[in-house]
PDB file of C-alpha atoms in Angstrom:
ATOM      1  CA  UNK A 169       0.000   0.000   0.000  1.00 87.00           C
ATOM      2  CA  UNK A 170       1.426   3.356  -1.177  1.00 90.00           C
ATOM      3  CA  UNK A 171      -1.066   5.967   0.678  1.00 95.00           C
ATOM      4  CA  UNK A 172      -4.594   5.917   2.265  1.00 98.00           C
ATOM      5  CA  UNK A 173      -7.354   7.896   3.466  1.00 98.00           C
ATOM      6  CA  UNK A 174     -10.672   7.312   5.431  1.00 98.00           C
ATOM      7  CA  UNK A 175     -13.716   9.046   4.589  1.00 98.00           C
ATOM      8  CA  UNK A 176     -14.589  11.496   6.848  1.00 97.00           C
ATOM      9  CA  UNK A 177     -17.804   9.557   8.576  1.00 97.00           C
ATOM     10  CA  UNK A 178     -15.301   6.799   8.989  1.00 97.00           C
ATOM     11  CA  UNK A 179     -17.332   4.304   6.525  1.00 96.00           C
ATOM     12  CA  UNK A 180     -15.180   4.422   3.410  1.00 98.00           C
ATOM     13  CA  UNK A 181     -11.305   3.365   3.100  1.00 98.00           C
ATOM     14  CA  UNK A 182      -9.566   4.664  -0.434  1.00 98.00           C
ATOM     15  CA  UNK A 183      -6.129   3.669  -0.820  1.00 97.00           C
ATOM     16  CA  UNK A 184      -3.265   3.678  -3.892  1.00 95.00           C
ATOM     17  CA  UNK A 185      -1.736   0.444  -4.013  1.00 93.00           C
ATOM     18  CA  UNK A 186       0.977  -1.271  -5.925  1.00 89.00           C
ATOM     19  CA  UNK A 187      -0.342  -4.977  -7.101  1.00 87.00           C
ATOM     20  CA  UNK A 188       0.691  -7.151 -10.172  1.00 87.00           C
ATOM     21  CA  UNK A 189       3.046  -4.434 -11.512  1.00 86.00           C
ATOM     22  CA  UNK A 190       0.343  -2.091 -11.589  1.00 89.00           C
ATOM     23  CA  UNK A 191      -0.613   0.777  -9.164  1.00 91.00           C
ATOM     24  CA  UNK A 192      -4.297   0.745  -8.593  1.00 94.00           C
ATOM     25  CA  UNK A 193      -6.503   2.896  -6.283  1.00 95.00           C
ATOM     26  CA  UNK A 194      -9.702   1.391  -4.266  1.00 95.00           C
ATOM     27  CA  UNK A 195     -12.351   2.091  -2.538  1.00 97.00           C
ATOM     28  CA  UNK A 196     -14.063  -0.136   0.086  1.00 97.00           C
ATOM     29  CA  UNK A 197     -17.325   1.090   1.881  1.00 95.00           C
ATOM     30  CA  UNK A 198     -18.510  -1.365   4.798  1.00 91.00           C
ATOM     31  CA  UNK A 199     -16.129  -4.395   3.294  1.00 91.00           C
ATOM     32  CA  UNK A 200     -17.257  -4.101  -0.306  1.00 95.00           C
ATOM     33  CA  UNK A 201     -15.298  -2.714  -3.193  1.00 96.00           C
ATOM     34  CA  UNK A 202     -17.214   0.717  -4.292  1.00 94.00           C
ATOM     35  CA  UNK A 203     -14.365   1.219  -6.961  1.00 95.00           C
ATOM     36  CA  UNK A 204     -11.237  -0.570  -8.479  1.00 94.00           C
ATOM     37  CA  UNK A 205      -9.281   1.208 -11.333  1.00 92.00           C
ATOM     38  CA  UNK A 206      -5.642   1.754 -12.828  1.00 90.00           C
ATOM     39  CA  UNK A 207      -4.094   4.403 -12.332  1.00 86.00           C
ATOM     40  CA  UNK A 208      -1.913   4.151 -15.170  1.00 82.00           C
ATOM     41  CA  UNK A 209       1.316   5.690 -15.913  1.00 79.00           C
ATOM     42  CA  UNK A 210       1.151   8.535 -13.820  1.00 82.00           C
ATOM     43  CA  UNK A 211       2.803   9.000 -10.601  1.00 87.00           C
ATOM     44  CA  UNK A 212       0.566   8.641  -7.455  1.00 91.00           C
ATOM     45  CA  UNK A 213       1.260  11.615  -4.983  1.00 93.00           C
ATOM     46  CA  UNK A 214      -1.853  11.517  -2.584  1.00 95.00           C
ATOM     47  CA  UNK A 215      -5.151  10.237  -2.483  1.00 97.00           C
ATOM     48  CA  UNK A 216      -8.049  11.727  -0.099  1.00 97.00           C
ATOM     49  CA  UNK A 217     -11.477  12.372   0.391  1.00 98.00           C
ATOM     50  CA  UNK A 218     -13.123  15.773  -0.110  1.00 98.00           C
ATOM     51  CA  UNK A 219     -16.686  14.200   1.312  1.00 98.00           C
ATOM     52  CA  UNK A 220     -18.014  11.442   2.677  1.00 97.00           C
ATOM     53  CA  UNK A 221     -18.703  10.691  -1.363  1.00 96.00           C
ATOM     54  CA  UNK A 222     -15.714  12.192  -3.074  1.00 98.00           C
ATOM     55  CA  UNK A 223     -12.516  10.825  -3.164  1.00 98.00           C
ATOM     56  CA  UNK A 224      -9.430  13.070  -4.711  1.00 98.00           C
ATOM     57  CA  UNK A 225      -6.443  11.473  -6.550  1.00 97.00           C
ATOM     58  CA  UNK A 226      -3.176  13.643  -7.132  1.00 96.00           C
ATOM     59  CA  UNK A 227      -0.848  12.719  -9.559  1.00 92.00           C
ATOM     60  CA  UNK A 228       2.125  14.135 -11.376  1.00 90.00           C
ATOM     61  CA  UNK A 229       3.671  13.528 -14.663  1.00 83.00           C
ATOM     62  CA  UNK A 230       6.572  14.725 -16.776  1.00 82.00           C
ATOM     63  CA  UNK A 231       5.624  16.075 -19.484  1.00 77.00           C
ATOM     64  CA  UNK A 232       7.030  18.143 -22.408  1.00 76.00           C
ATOM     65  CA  UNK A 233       6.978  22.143 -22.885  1.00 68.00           C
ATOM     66  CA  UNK A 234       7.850  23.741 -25.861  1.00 67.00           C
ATOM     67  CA  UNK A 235       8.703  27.262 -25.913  1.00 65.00           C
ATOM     68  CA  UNK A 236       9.749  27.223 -22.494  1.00 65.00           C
ATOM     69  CA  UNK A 237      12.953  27.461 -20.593  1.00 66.00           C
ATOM     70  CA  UNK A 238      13.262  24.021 -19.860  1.00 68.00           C
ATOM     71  CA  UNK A 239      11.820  21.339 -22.832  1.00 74.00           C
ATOM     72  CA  UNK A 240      10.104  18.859 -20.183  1.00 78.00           C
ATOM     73  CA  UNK A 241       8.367  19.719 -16.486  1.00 78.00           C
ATOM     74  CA  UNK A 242       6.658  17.881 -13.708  1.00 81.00           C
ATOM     75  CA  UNK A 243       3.125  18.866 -13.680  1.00 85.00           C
ATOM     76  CA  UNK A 244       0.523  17.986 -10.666  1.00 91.00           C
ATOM     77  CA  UNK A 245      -3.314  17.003 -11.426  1.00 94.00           C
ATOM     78  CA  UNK A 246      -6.290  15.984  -9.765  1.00 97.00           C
ATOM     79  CA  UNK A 247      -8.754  13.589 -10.274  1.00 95.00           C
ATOM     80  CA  UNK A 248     -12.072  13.397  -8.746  1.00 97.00           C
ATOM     81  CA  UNK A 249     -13.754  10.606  -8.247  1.00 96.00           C
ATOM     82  CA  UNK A 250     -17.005  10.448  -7.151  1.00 96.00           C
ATOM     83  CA  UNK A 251     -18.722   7.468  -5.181  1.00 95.00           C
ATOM     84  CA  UNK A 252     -22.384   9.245  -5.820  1.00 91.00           C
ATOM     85  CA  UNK A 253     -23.929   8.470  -8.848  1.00 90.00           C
ATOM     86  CA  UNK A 254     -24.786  10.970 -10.852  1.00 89.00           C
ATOM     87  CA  UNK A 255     -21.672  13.495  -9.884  1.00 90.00           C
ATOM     88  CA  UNK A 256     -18.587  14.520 -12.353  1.00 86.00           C
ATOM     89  CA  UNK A 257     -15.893  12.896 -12.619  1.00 91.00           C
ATOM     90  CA  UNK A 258     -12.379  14.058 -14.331  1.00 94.00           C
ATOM     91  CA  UNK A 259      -9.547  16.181 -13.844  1.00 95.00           C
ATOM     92  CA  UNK A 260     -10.114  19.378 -11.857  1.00 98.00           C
ATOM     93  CA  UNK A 261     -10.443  22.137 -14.226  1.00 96.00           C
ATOM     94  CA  UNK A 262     -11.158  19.851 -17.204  1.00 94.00           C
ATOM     95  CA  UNK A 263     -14.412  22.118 -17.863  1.00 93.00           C
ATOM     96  CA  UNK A 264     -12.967  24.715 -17.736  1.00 91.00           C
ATOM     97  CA  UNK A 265     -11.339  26.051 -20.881  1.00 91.00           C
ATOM     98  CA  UNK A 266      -9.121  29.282 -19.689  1.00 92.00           C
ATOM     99  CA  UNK A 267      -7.501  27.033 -17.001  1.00 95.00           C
ATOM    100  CA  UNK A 268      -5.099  24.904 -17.827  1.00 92.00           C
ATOM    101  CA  UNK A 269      -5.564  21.115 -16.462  1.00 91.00           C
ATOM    102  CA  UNK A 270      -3.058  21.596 -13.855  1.00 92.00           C
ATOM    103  CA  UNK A 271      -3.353  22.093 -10.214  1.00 96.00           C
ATOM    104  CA  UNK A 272      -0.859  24.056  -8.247  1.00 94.00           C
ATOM    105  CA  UNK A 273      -1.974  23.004  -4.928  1.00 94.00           C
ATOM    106  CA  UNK A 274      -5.003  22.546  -2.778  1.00 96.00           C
ATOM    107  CA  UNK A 275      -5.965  25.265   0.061  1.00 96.00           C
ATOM    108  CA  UNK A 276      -8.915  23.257   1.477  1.00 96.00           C
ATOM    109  CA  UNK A 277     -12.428  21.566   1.194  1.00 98.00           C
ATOM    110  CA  UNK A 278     -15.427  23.440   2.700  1.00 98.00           C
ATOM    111  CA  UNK A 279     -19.128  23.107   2.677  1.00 97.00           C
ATOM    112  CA  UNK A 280     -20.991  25.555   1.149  1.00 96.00           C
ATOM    113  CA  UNK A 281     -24.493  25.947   1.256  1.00 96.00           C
ATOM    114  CA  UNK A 282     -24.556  22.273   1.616  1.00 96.00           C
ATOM    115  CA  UNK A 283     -22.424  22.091  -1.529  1.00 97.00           C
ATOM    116  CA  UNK A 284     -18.210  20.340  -1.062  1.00 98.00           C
ATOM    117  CA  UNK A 285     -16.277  22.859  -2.584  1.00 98.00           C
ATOM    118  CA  UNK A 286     -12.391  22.600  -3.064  1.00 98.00           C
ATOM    119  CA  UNK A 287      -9.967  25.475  -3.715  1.00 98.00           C
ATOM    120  CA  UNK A 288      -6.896  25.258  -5.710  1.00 98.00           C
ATOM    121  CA  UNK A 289      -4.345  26.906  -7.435  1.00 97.00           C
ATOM    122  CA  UNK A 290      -4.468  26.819 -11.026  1.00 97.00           C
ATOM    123  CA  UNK A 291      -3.334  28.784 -14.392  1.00 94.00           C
ATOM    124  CA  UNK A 292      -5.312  30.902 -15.977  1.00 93.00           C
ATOM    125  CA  UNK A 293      -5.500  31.092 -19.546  1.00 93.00           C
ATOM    126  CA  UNK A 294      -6.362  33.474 -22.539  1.00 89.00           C
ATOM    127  CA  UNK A 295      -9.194  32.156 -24.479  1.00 89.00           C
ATOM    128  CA  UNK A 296      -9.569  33.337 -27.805  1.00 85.00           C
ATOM    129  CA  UNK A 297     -12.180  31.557 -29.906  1.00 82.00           C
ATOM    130  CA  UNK A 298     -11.360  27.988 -30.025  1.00 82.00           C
ATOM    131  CA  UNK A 299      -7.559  28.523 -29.046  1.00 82.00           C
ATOM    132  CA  UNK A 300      -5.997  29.058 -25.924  1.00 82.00           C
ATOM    133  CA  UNK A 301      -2.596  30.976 -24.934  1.00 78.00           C
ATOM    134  CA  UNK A 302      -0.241  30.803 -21.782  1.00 76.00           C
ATOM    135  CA  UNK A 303      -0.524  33.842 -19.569  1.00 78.00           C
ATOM    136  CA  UNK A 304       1.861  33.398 -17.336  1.00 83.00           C
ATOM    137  CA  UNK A 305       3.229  31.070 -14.886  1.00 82.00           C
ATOM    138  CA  UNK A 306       1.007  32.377 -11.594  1.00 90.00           C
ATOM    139  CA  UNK A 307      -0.915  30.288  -9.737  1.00 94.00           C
ATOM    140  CA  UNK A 308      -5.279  32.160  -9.431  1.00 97.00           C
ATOM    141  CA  UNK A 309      -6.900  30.479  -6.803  1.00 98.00           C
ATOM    142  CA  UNK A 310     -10.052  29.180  -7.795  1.00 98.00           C
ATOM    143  CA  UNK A 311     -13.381  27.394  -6.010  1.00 98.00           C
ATOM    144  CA  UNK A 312     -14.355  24.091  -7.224  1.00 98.00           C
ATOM    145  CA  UNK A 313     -17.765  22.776  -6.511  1.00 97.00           C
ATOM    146  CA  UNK A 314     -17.189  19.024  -6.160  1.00 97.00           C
ATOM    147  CA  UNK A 315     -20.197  17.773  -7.466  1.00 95.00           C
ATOM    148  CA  UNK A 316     -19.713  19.591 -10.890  1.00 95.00           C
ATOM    149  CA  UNK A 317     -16.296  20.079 -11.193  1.00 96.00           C
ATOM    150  CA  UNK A 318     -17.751  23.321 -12.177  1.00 96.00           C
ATOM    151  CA  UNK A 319     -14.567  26.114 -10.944  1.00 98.00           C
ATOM    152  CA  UNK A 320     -14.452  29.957 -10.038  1.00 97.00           C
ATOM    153  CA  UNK A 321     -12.079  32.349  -9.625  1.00 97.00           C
ATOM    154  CA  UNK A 322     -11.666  33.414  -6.014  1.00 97.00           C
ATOM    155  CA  UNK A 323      -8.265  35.169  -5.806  1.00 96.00           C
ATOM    156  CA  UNK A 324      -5.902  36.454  -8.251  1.00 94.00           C
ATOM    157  CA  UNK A 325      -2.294  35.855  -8.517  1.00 93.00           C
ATOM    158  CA  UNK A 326       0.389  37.016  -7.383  1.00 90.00           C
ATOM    159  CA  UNK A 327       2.789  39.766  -9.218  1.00 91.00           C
ATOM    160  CA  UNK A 328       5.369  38.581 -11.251  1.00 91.00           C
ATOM    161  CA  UNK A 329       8.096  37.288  -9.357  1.00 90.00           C
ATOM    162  CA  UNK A 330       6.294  36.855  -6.047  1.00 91.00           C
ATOM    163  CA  UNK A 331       4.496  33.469  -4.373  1.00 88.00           C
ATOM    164  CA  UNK A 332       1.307  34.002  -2.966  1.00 94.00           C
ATOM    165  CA  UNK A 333      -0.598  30.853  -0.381  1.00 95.00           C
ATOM    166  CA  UNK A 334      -3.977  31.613   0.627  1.00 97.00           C
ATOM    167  CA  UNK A 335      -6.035  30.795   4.257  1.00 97.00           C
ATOM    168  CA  UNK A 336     -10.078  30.005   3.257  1.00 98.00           C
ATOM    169  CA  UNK A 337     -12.089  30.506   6.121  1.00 98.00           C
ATOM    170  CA  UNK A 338     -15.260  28.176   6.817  1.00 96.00           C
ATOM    171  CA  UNK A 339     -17.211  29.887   4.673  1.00 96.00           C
ATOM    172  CA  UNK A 340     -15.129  30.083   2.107  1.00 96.00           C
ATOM    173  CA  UNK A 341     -13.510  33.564   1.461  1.00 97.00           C
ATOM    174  CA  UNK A 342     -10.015  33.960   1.624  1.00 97.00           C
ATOM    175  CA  UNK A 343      -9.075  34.991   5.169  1.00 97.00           C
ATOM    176  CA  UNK A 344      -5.361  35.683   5.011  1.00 96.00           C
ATOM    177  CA  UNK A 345      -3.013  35.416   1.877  1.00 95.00           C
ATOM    178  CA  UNK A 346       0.984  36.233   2.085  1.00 95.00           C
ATOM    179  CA  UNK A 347       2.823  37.169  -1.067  1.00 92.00           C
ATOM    180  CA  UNK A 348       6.689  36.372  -0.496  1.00 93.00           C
ATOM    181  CA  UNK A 349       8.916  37.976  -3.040  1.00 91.00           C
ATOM    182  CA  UNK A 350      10.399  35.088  -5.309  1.00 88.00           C
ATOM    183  CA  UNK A 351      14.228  37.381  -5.103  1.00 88.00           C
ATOM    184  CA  UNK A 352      14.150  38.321  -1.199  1.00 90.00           C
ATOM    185  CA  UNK A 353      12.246  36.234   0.532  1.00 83.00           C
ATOM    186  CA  UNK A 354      10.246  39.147   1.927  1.00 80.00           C
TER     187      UNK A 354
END
């Protein structure tokens, strides 16, 4: 076994783990398998639950850039995989054309209105008809409604050459942010 979570009612185990050459994730609710699936070539950084329904799968991947300073980078995503019928499934951000399917980090799950919402860093993206061009590298942080993997932008970045982490209180506004300078530090 690589990495495992427990739902947060307790009920539901999901776990990442390495069988037959193969890395797998599963998900047992009361001794049953609710879900048993590859998770192919990618590699497995964390697996967790966002609900009692909703389990979240991070994974990297090197992948190639071109036009960029380096020709290959290590990219995050997550997955969401929901144990509710009826509920999206996919990569967060996947409908959602001016952000590119990459997440830069996770800065919590709330409940909303009775809705699981996730926020995470992402890049935004200019959309121009059909096409799509990088901005820049800065991570927006953006709300995800679970359910729909519908997002929203909640915070912009950062200016160049600074970091920026965000604090989202319960219900769900950013509470504190701090913007470190990427040269000094401060």
């Amino acid at each position: 076994m690589e990495d495992a979570a427990i739902s947060p009612d307790g009920s539901s185990i999901a776990s990442v783990v390495h069988t037959n050459g193969a890395r797998r994730v599963f998900v047992i609710k009361d001794g049953k398998v609710l879900f048993n699936g590859a998770s192919g070539e990618t590699k497995v950084r964390a697996i967790e639950w966002a609900d009692n329904d909703t389990v979240l799968v991070t994974s990297s991947a090197t992948v190639p850039m071109f036009g960029f300073a380096a020709s290959k980078y290590e990219m995050s995503g997550t997955i969401i995989l929901p144990m509710r019928a009826g509920n999206e499934s996919g990569m967060v951000f996947s409908k959602s054309k001016g952000i590119a399917r990459t997440t830069r980090g996770r800065y919590g799950i709330r409940t909303i209105a009775g809705r699981t919402v996730g926020y995470f860093g992402g890049i935004a993206l200019e959309v121009d008809g059909f096409n799509t061009r990088w901005r820049h590298g800065r991570t927006t942080l953006y709300a995800v409604d679970m359910a729909s993997n519908r997002a929203r932008a909640v915070a912009q970045p950062a200016q160049e050459d600074h970091y920026r982490d965000w604090l989202i209180d319960r219900a769900g506004n950013v509470a504190v942010f701090l913007d470190v300078a990427e040269n000094s530090g401060v």
